[in-house]
PDB file of C-alpha atoms in Angstrom:
ATOM      1  CA  UNK A   1       0.000   0.000   0.000  1.00 97.00           C
ATOM      2  CA  UNK A   2       2.824   2.407   0.884  1.00 96.00           C
ATOM      3  CA  UNK A   3       4.582   1.627  -2.410  1.00 97.00           C
ATOM      4  CA  UNK A   4       1.400   2.375  -4.369  1.00 97.00           C
ATOM      5  CA  UNK A   5       0.800   5.622  -2.501  1.00 98.00           C
ATOM      6  CA  UNK A   6       4.385   6.728  -3.130  1.00 98.00           C
ATOM      7  CA  UNK A   7       3.650   6.450  -6.870  1.00 98.00           C
ATOM      8  CA  UNK A   8       0.331   8.265  -6.654  1.00 97.00           C
ATOM      9  CA  UNK A   9      -1.652   5.044  -7.103  1.00 97.00           C
ATOM     10  CA  UNK A  10      -4.805   4.438  -5.106  1.00 96.00           C
ATOM     11  CA  UNK A  11      -5.134   1.052  -3.464  1.00 97.00           C
ATOM     12  CA  UNK A  12      -8.536  -0.647  -3.569  1.00 96.00           C
ATOM     13  CA  UNK A  13      -9.008  -3.633  -1.256  1.00 97.00           C
ATOM     14  CA  UNK A  14     -10.847  -6.476  -2.979  1.00 95.00           C
ATOM     15  CA  UNK A  15     -13.004  -8.844  -0.932  1.00 96.00           C
ATOM     16  CA  UNK A  16     -14.850 -11.968  -2.024  1.00 95.00           C
ATOM     17  CA  UNK A  17     -17.066 -13.493   0.641  1.00 96.00           C
ATOM     18  CA  UNK A  18     -19.087 -15.438  -1.941  1.00 95.00           C
ATOM     19  CA  UNK A  19     -16.887 -18.518  -1.681  1.00 95.00           C
ATOM     20  CA  UNK A  20     -14.669 -20.338   0.787  1.00 95.00           C
ATOM     21  CA  UNK A  21     -12.480 -23.396   0.374  1.00 91.00           C
ATOM     22  CA  UNK A  22     -13.680 -26.845   1.286  1.00 90.00           C
ATOM     23  CA  UNK A  23     -11.802 -26.783   4.598  1.00 91.00           C
ATOM     24  CA  UNK A  24     -14.195 -24.093   5.856  1.00 94.00           C
ATOM     25  CA  UNK A  25     -17.125 -26.070   4.500  1.00 95.00           C
ATOM     26  CA  UNK A  26     -16.097 -29.078   6.568  1.00 94.00           C
ATOM     27  CA  UNK A  27     -16.139 -26.979   9.746  1.00 96.00           C
ATOM     28  CA  UNK A  28     -19.209 -24.806   9.091  1.00 96.00           C
ATOM     29  CA  UNK A  29     -21.425 -26.540   6.485  1.00 96.00           C
ATOM     30  CA  UNK A  30     -24.437 -24.468   7.623  1.00 97.00           C
ATOM     31  CA  UNK A  31     -22.862 -21.347   6.045  1.00 98.00           C
ATOM     32  CA  UNK A  32     -22.999 -22.649   2.468  1.00 98.00           C
ATOM     33  CA  UNK A  33     -25.451 -22.638  -0.431  1.00 98.00           C
ATOM     34  CA  UNK A  34     -27.609 -25.750  -0.737  1.00 97.00           C
ATOM     35  CA  UNK A  35     -29.581 -26.883  -3.763  1.00 95.00           C
ATOM     36  CA  UNK A  36     -33.004 -28.492  -3.479  1.00 94.00           C
ATOM     37  CA  UNK A  37     -31.351 -31.828  -2.728  1.00 94.00           C
ATOM     38  CA  UNK A  38     -29.195 -30.347   0.030  1.00 94.00           C
ATOM     39  CA  UNK A  39     -25.969 -30.500  -1.976  1.00 95.00           C
ATOM     40  CA  UNK A  40     -23.442 -27.610  -1.935  1.00 95.00           C
ATOM     41  CA  UNK A  41     -22.584 -25.430  -4.941  1.00 93.00           C
ATOM     42  CA  UNK A  42     -18.987 -25.821  -6.143  1.00 91.00           C
ATOM     43  CA  UNK A  43     -17.256 -23.237  -8.375  1.00 80.00           C
ATOM     44  CA  UNK A  44     -14.339 -24.012 -10.660  1.00 71.00           C
ATOM     45  CA  UNK A  45     -14.350 -27.749 -10.012  1.00 75.00           C
ATOM     46  CA  UNK A  46     -13.027 -28.427 -13.514  1.00 74.00           C
ATOM     47  CA  UNK A  47     -10.067 -26.051 -13.374  1.00 69.00           C
ATOM     48  CA  UNK A  48      -6.680 -27.771 -13.696  1.00 70.00           C
ATOM     49  CA  UNK A  49      -4.137 -27.800 -10.885  1.00 73.00           C
ATOM     50  CA  UNK A  50      -3.939 -28.899  -7.240  1.00 77.00           C
ATOM     51  CA  UNK A  51      -6.308 -26.243  -5.906  1.00 76.00           C
ATOM     52  CA  UNK A  52      -8.790 -26.649  -3.078  1.00 80.00           C
ATOM     53  CA  UNK A  53     -12.464 -26.668  -4.016  1.00 85.00           C
ATOM     54  CA  UNK A  54     -14.326 -23.363  -3.806  1.00 90.00           C
ATOM     55  CA  UNK A  55     -17.745 -23.712  -2.208  1.00 94.00           C
ATOM     56  CA  UNK A  56     -20.388 -20.979  -2.542  1.00 96.00           C
ATOM     57  CA  UNK A  57     -21.418 -19.323   0.709  1.00 98.00           C
ATOM     58  CA  UNK A  58     -25.013 -18.262   1.283  1.00 98.00           C
ATOM     59  CA  UNK A  59     -25.690 -14.534   1.432  1.00 97.00           C
ATOM     60  CA  UNK A  60     -28.180 -14.997   4.288  1.00 98.00           C
ATOM     61  CA  UNK A  61     -25.787 -16.813   6.634  1.00 98.00           C
ATOM     62  CA  UNK A  62     -23.439 -15.375   9.293  1.00 97.00           C
ATOM     63  CA  UNK A  63     -20.397 -16.039   7.064  1.00 98.00           C
ATOM     64  CA  UNK A  64     -21.246 -13.122   4.785  1.00 97.00           C
ATOM     65  CA  UNK A  65     -22.523 -10.997   7.644  1.00 97.00           C
ATOM     66  CA  UNK A  66     -21.616 -10.740  11.319  1.00 97.00           C
ATOM     67  CA  UNK A  67     -19.415 -13.837  11.821  1.00 97.00           C
ATOM     68  CA  UNK A  68     -16.817 -13.443   9.063  1.00 97.00           C
ATOM     69  CA  UNK A  69     -17.378 -10.480   6.706  1.00 98.00           C
ATOM     70  CA  UNK A  70     -17.727  -7.796   9.380  1.00 98.00           C
ATOM     71  CA  UNK A  71     -14.720  -8.949  11.496  1.00 98.00           C
ATOM     72  CA  UNK A  72     -12.539  -9.195   8.385  1.00 98.00           C
ATOM     73  CA  UNK A  73     -13.514  -5.686   7.272  1.00 98.00           C
ATOM     74  CA  UNK A  74     -12.911  -4.403  10.793  1.00 98.00           C
ATOM     75  CA  UNK A  75      -9.401  -5.869  10.821  1.00 98.00           C
ATOM     76  CA  UNK A  76      -8.500  -4.413   7.429  1.00 97.00           C
ATOM     77  CA  UNK A  77      -9.933  -0.951   8.018  1.00 97.00           C
ATOM     78  CA  UNK A  78      -8.288  -0.794  11.454  1.00 97.00           C
ATOM     79  CA  UNK A  79      -4.811  -1.655  10.198  1.00 97.00           C
ATOM     80  CA  UNK A  80      -4.421  -0.603   6.558  1.00 97.00           C
ATOM     81  CA  UNK A  81      -4.758   2.733   4.777  1.00 96.00           C
ATOM     82  CA  UNK A  82      -6.781   1.533   1.823  1.00 98.00           C
ATOM     83  CA  UNK A  83      -8.431   4.009  -0.548  1.00 98.00           C
ATOM     84  CA  UNK A  84     -11.600   2.045  -1.218  1.00 97.00           C
ATOM     85  CA  UNK A  85     -13.157  -1.403  -1.012  1.00 97.00           C
ATOM     86  CA  UNK A  86     -14.679  -3.645  -3.658  1.00 96.00           C
ATOM     87  CA  UNK A  87     -16.821  -6.752  -3.263  1.00 93.00           C
ATOM     88  CA  UNK A  88     -16.517  -9.426  -5.907  1.00 88.00           C
ATOM     89  CA  UNK A  89     -19.471 -11.721  -6.690  1.00 87.00           C
ATOM     90  CA  UNK A  90     -21.768 -10.300  -3.975  1.00 91.00           C
ATOM     91  CA  UNK A  91     -24.991 -11.509  -5.564  1.00 88.00           C
ATOM     92  CA  UNK A  92     -27.549 -13.997  -4.275  1.00 93.00           C
ATOM     93  CA  UNK A  93     -27.426 -17.607  -5.468  1.00 94.00           C
ATOM     94  CA  UNK A  94     -30.490 -19.843  -5.400  1.00 96.00           C
ATOM     95  CA  UNK A  95     -30.358 -21.546  -2.028  1.00 97.00           C
ATOM     96  CA  UNK A  96     -32.460 -23.823   0.171  1.00 98.00           C
ATOM     97  CA  UNK A  97     -30.380 -23.757   3.366  1.00 97.00           C
ATOM     98  CA  UNK A  98     -31.957 -23.447   6.824  1.00 97.00           C
ATOM     99  CA  UNK A  99     -31.091 -19.733   7.056  1.00 97.00           C
ATOM    100  CA  UNK A 100     -32.877 -18.990   3.772  1.00 98.00           C
ATOM    101  CA  UNK A 101     -35.903 -21.045   4.768  1.00 97.00           C
ATOM    102  CA  UNK A 102     -36.191 -19.230   8.087  1.00 97.00           C
ATOM    103  CA  UNK A 103     -35.709 -15.767   6.570  1.00 98.00           C
ATOM    104  CA  UNK A 104     -38.193 -16.423   3.771  1.00 98.00           C
ATOM    105  CA  UNK A 105     -40.823 -17.549   6.269  1.00 98.00           C
ATOM    106  CA  UNK A 106     -40.260 -14.468   8.433  1.00 97.00           C
ATOM    107  CA  UNK A 107     -40.363 -12.113   5.454  1.00 97.00           C
ATOM    108  CA  UNK A 108     -43.315 -13.492   3.489  1.00 97.00           C
ATOM    109  CA  UNK A 109     -45.226 -15.554   6.038  1.00 97.00           C
ATOM    110  CA  UNK A 110     -44.941 -18.790   4.079  1.00 96.00           C
ATOM    111  CA  UNK A 111     -42.429 -21.536   3.444  1.00 97.00           C
ATOM    112  CA  UNK A 112     -39.662 -21.223   0.865  1.00 97.00           C
ATOM    113  CA  UNK A 113     -41.017 -22.756  -2.366  1.00 96.00           C
ATOM    114  CA  UNK A 114     -39.334 -25.782  -3.867  1.00 93.00           C
ATOM    115  CA  UNK A 115     -38.503 -23.989  -7.121  1.00 93.00           C
ATOM    116  CA  UNK A 116     -36.899 -20.608  -7.797  1.00 93.00           C
ATOM    117  CA  UNK A 117     -39.620 -19.847 -10.353  1.00 94.00           C
ATOM    118  CA  UNK A 118     -42.021 -19.602  -7.408  1.00 96.00           C
ATOM    119  CA  UNK A 119     -39.864 -17.281  -5.283  1.00 97.00           C
ATOM    120  CA  UNK A 120     -41.219 -13.831  -4.539  1.00 96.00           C
ATOM    121  CA  UNK A 121     -39.931 -11.410  -7.225  1.00 92.00           C
ATOM    122  CA  UNK A 122     -37.914  -9.334  -4.760  1.00 92.00           C
ATOM    123  CA  UNK A 123     -36.373 -12.244  -2.798  1.00 95.00           C
ATOM    124  CA  UNK A 124     -32.950 -12.261  -4.492  1.00 93.00           C
ATOM    125  CA  UNK A 125     -32.616  -8.471  -4.570  1.00 89.00           C
ATOM    126  CA  UNK A 126     -33.804  -8.112  -0.973  1.00 92.00           C
ATOM    127  CA  UNK A 127     -31.301 -10.708   0.240  1.00 95.00           C
ATOM    128  CA  UNK A 128     -28.477  -8.808  -1.448  1.00 93.00           C
ATOM    129  CA  UNK A 129     -29.690  -5.461  -0.132  1.00 92.00           C
ATOM    130  CA  UNK A 130     -29.930  -6.746   3.442  1.00 95.00           C
ATOM    131  CA  UNK A 131     -26.389  -8.103   3.276  1.00 96.00           C
ATOM    132  CA  UNK A 132     -24.884  -5.017   1.668  1.00 95.00           C
ATOM    133  CA  UNK A 133     -26.804  -2.624   3.941  1.00 95.00           C
ATOM    134  CA  UNK A 134     -25.161  -4.219   6.962  1.00 97.00           C
ATOM    135  CA  UNK A 135     -21.716  -4.021   5.377  1.00 97.00           C
ATOM    136  CA  UNK A 136     -22.199  -0.503   4.002  1.00 96.00           C
ATOM    137  CA  UNK A 137     -23.362   0.806   7.376  1.00 97.00           C
ATOM    138  CA  UNK A 138     -20.366  -0.742   9.082  1.00 97.00           C
ATOM    139  CA  UNK A 139     -17.896   0.682   6.555  1.00 97.00           C
ATOM    140  CA  UNK A 140     -19.370   4.171   6.774  1.00 97.00           C
ATOM    141  CA  UNK A 141     -19.293   4.094  10.565  1.00 96.00           C
ATOM    142  CA  UNK A 142     -15.683   2.947  10.521  1.00 96.00           C
ATOM    143  CA  UNK A 143     -14.433   5.115   7.636  1.00 96.00           C
ATOM    144  CA  UNK A 144     -17.079   7.628   6.467  1.00 96.00           C
ATOM    145  CA  UNK A 145     -15.118   8.899   3.454  1.00 96.00           C
ATOM    146  CA  UNK A 146     -14.033   5.483   2.146  1.00 97.00           C
ATOM    147  CA  UNK A 147     -15.781   4.678  -1.157  1.00 96.00           C
ATOM    148  CA  UNK A 148     -17.422   1.282  -1.546  1.00 96.00           C
ATOM    149  CA  UNK A 149     -17.642  -0.280  -5.012  1.00 95.00           C
ATOM    150  CA  UNK A 150     -20.476  -2.693  -5.787  1.00 92.00           C
ATOM    151  CA  UNK A 151     -21.640  -4.729  -8.778  1.00 88.00           C
ATOM    152  CA  UNK A 152     -24.852  -4.230 -10.679  1.00 85.00           C
ATOM    153  CA  UNK A 153     -26.329  -6.074 -13.666  1.00 74.00           C
ATOM    154  CA  UNK A 154     -28.742  -4.932 -16.350  1.00 67.00           C
ATOM    155  CA  UNK A 155     -31.543  -7.151 -14.951  1.00 70.00           C
ATOM    156  CA  UNK A 156     -30.919  -5.922 -11.399  1.00 73.00           C
ATOM    157  CA  UNK A 157     -32.640  -3.347  -9.178  1.00 80.00           C
ATOM    158  CA  UNK A 158     -30.197  -0.527  -9.874  1.00 85.00           C
ATOM    159  CA  UNK A 159     -31.513   1.802  -7.177  1.00 85.00           C
ATOM    160  CA  UNK A 160     -31.257  -0.915  -4.537  1.00 84.00           C
ATOM    161  CA  UNK A 161     -27.598  -1.396  -5.458  1.00 86.00           C
ATOM    162  CA  UNK A 162     -26.955   2.369  -5.489  1.00 89.00           C
ATOM    163  CA  UNK A 163     -28.339   2.675  -1.957  1.00 89.00           C
ATOM    164  CA  UNK A 164     -25.459   0.590  -0.584  1.00 91.00           C
ATOM    165  CA  UNK A 165     -22.519   1.790  -2.687  1.00 93.00           C
ATOM    166  CA  UNK A 166     -20.613   4.882  -3.770  1.00 94.00           C
ATOM    167  CA  UNK A 167     -19.302   3.678  -7.140  1.00 93.00           C
ATOM    168  CA  UNK A 168     -20.876   1.045  -9.396  1.00 91.00           C
ATOM    169  CA  UNK A 169     -19.189  -1.581 -11.551  1.00 92.00           C
ATOM    170  CA  UNK A 170     -20.436  -4.163 -14.018  1.00 89.00           C
ATOM    171  CA  UNK A 171     -19.166  -7.045 -16.144  1.00 81.00           C
ATOM    172  CA  UNK A 172     -18.356  -6.072 -19.705  1.00 70.00           C
ATOM    173  CA  UNK A 173     -17.296  -9.418 -21.106  1.00 66.00           C
ATOM    174  CA  UNK A 174     -18.769 -12.833 -21.853  1.00 58.00           C
ATOM    175  CA  UNK A 175     -17.516 -16.081 -20.370  1.00 61.00           C
ATOM    176  CA  UNK A 176     -16.171 -18.306 -23.129  1.00 58.00           C
ATOM    177  CA  UNK A 177     -15.916 -21.359 -20.881  1.00 57.00           C
ATOM    178  CA  UNK A 178     -19.706 -21.648 -20.978  1.00 63.00           C
ATOM    179  CA  UNK A 179     -19.491 -22.464 -24.653  1.00 64.00           C
ATOM    180  CA  UNK A 180     -20.807 -20.601 -27.688  1.00 67.00           C
ATOM    181  CA  UNK A 181     -24.440 -21.589 -27.158  1.00 73.00           C
ATOM    182  CA  UNK A 182     -24.516 -20.138 -23.636  1.00 71.00           C
ATOM    183  CA  UNK A 183     -22.516 -16.970 -24.283  1.00 70.00           C
ATOM    184  CA  UNK A 184     -24.470 -13.761 -23.513  1.00 71.00           C
ATOM    185  CA  UNK A 185     -25.656 -11.506 -26.313  1.00 77.00           C
ATOM    186  CA  UNK A 186     -22.923  -9.292 -27.776  1.00 80.00           C
ATOM    187  CA  UNK A 187     -24.720  -6.142 -26.622  1.00 84.00           C
ATOM    188  CA  UNK A 188     -24.717  -6.997 -22.882  1.00 81.00           C
ATOM    189  CA  UNK A 189     -21.620  -4.870 -22.048  1.00 83.00           C
ATOM    190  CA  UNK A 190     -23.106  -1.856 -23.818  1.00 89.00           C
ATOM    191  CA  UNK A 191     -26.463  -2.280 -22.063  1.00 88.00           C
ATOM    192  CA  UNK A 192     -24.815  -2.673 -18.652  1.00 87.00           C
ATOM    193  CA  UNK A 193     -22.704   0.472 -19.035  1.00 90.00           C
ATOM    194  CA  UNK A 194     -25.572   2.580 -20.402  1.00 90.00           C
ATOM    195  CA  UNK A 195     -27.869   1.580 -17.542  1.00 89.00           C
ATOM    196  CA  UNK A 196     -25.177   2.556 -15.035  1.00 87.00           C
ATOM    197  CA  UNK A 197     -25.090   6.046 -16.548  1.00 87.00           C
ATOM    198  CA  UNK A 198     -28.724   6.636 -15.551  1.00 88.00           C
ATOM    199  CA  UNK A 199     -27.585   7.240 -11.957  1.00 86.00           C
ATOM    200  CA  UNK A 200     -26.808  10.925 -12.321  1.00 83.00           C
ATOM    201  CA  UNK A 201     -25.487  11.315  -8.776  1.00 86.00           C
ATOM    202  CA  UNK A 202     -22.872   8.538  -9.149  1.00 88.00           C
ATOM    203  CA  UNK A 203     -19.498   8.509 -10.957  1.00 91.00           C
ATOM    204  CA  UNK A 204     -19.413   6.727 -14.313  1.00 91.00           C
ATOM    205  CA  UNK A 205     -19.568   2.983 -13.731  1.00 91.00           C
ATOM    206  CA  UNK A 206     -16.578   0.713 -14.189  1.00 92.00           C
ATOM    207  CA  UNK A 207     -16.840  -1.861 -16.980  1.00 91.00           C
ATOM    208  CA  UNK A 208     -14.713  -4.856 -15.969  1.00 89.00           C
ATOM    209  CA  UNK A 209     -12.941  -6.739 -18.770  1.00 86.00           C
ATOM    210  CA  UNK A 210     -11.231  -9.986 -17.774  1.00 82.00           C
ATOM    211  CA  UNK A 211      -8.080 -11.325 -19.411  1.00 81.00           C
ATOM    212  CA  UNK A 212      -9.243 -14.923 -18.920  1.00 78.00           C
ATOM    213  CA  UNK A 213     -12.365 -16.587 -20.345  1.00 73.00           C
ATOM    214  CA  UNK A 214     -13.837 -17.793 -17.055  1.00 68.00           C
ATOM    215  CA  UNK A 215     -13.199 -19.507 -13.741  1.00 61.00           C
ATOM    216  CA  UNK A 216     -12.350 -22.892 -15.268  1.00 64.00           C
ATOM    217  CA  UNK A 217      -9.903 -21.288 -17.697  1.00 70.00           C
ATOM    218  CA  UNK A 218      -8.263 -18.600 -15.600  1.00 70.00           C
ATOM    219  CA  UNK A 219      -4.778 -19.635 -16.781  1.00 72.00           C
ATOM    220  CA  UNK A 220      -5.694 -18.897 -20.406  1.00 75.00           C
ATOM    221  CA  UNK A 221      -5.440 -15.488 -22.060  1.00 78.00           C
ATOM    222  CA  UNK A 222      -8.235 -14.213 -24.290  1.00 79.00           C
ATOM    223  CA  UNK A 223      -7.399 -13.565 -27.960  1.00 80.00           C
ATOM    224  CA  UNK A 224      -6.631  -9.880 -28.466  1.00 82.00           C
ATOM    225  CA  UNK A 225      -9.523  -9.394 -30.909  1.00 84.00           C
ATOM    226  CA  UNK A 226     -11.974 -10.886 -28.427  1.00 81.00           C
ATOM    227  CA  UNK A 227     -10.662  -8.696 -25.633  1.00 84.00           C
ATOM    228  CA  UNK A 228     -10.766  -5.525 -27.745  1.00 88.00           C
ATOM    229  CA  UNK A 229     -14.347  -6.259 -28.804  1.00 86.00           C
ATOM    230  CA  UNK A 230     -15.634  -6.331 -25.230  1.00 85.00           C
ATOM    231  CA  UNK A 231     -13.343  -3.565 -23.998  1.00 88.00           C
ATOM    232  CA  UNK A 232     -14.323  -1.089 -26.731  1.00 91.00           C
ATOM    233  CA  UNK A 233     -17.958  -1.103 -25.628  1.00 91.00           C
ATOM    234  CA  UNK A 234     -17.091   0.392 -22.241  1.00 93.00           C
ATOM    235  CA  UNK A 235     -15.755   3.866 -23.191  1.00 93.00           C
ATOM    236  CA  UNK A 236     -18.062   3.985 -26.237  1.00 94.00           C
ATOM    237  CA  UNK A 237     -21.026   4.093 -23.837  1.00 93.00           C
ATOM    238  CA  UNK A 238     -19.554   6.336 -21.170  1.00 92.00           C
ATOM    239  CA  UNK A 239     -18.034   3.843 -18.740  1.00 93.00           C
ATOM    240  CA  UNK A 240     -14.582   3.567 -17.165  1.00 93.00           C
ATOM    241  CA  UNK A 241     -12.405   0.601 -18.179  1.00 91.00           C
ATOM    242  CA  UNK A 242     -11.372  -1.810 -15.451  1.00 91.00           C
ATOM    243  CA  UNK A 243      -8.791  -4.329 -16.669  1.00 87.00           C
ATOM    244  CA  UNK A 244      -8.584  -7.618 -14.767  1.00 83.00           C
ATOM    245  CA  UNK A 245      -5.452  -9.746 -15.025  1.00 78.00           C
ATOM    246  CA  UNK A 246      -6.619 -13.090 -13.662  1.00 72.00           C
ATOM    247  CA  UNK A 247      -4.576 -16.153 -12.816  1.00 67.00           C
ATOM    248  CA  UNK A 248      -0.912 -16.836 -12.183  1.00 67.00           C
ATOM    249  CA  UNK A 249       1.442 -15.138 -14.702  1.00 70.00           C
ATOM    250  CA  UNK A 250       3.828 -18.104 -14.880  1.00 73.00           C
ATOM    251  CA  UNK A 251       1.065 -20.395 -16.126  1.00 69.00           C
ATOM    252  CA  UNK A 252      -0.179 -18.034 -18.844  1.00 72.00           C
ATOM    253  CA  UNK A 253       2.253 -19.071 -21.577  1.00 72.00           C
ATOM    254  CA  UNK A 254       0.553 -16.994 -24.289  1.00 72.00           C
ATOM    255  CA  UNK A 255       1.259 -13.504 -22.958  1.00 77.00           C
ATOM    256  CA  UNK A 256       0.040 -11.485 -25.948  1.00 79.00           C
ATOM    257  CA  UNK A 257      -3.060 -10.373 -24.063  1.00 77.00           C
ATOM    258  CA  UNK A 258      -0.881  -9.045 -21.214  1.00 76.00           C
TER     259      UNK A 258
END
């Protein structure tokens, strides 16, 4: 941090409470996303290398609230002079854990349905807002002038996200590892950036462009033409470019994208 500040570079602390390795899952399984059959959600299970499994945590459990997220933020903000904080992958994932069942019953007066198609329309957005409201309030109490950066998506409740953030960011690139048939429409980056501009009291949103084509392929560099195609849509629609160099440099043998 001191080295960055000496060069006039601002240091943003990146947090990702959406996942934890399988060692945490073994100790606190109640903190993790469960599908309808009670099985956990695993991210990046196909990626090569001797990595631990990454298990998705549930947004309505103590892990992403008072038991882990808040103490971690307290430690960082108490000891390091960061210039902002950013939360990666903060969104809600479909979940049928005990915490979600209890919260759904308290909020809507009925049991959590057995299918996400039957969830109340505001369930996912409300879960995210509750989580981020707690975190945002804590950050502002601890460091009132510290900006908090939060994701939004073009299908999201933009005003709910703006209520718990100071700067907005969005994905501006597809994920090639899903395959051609599941790739998003080519206009998604443009739509995301343009929607972010509708918040007139916020700085221009960041459009994040990743150098790798997805979690399972984070040691692979995108072709330059592919990268330029997604990147060009960000400034063309009034956004700020956020480059993401993902993976371990030694394993990315094709360094043309770097």
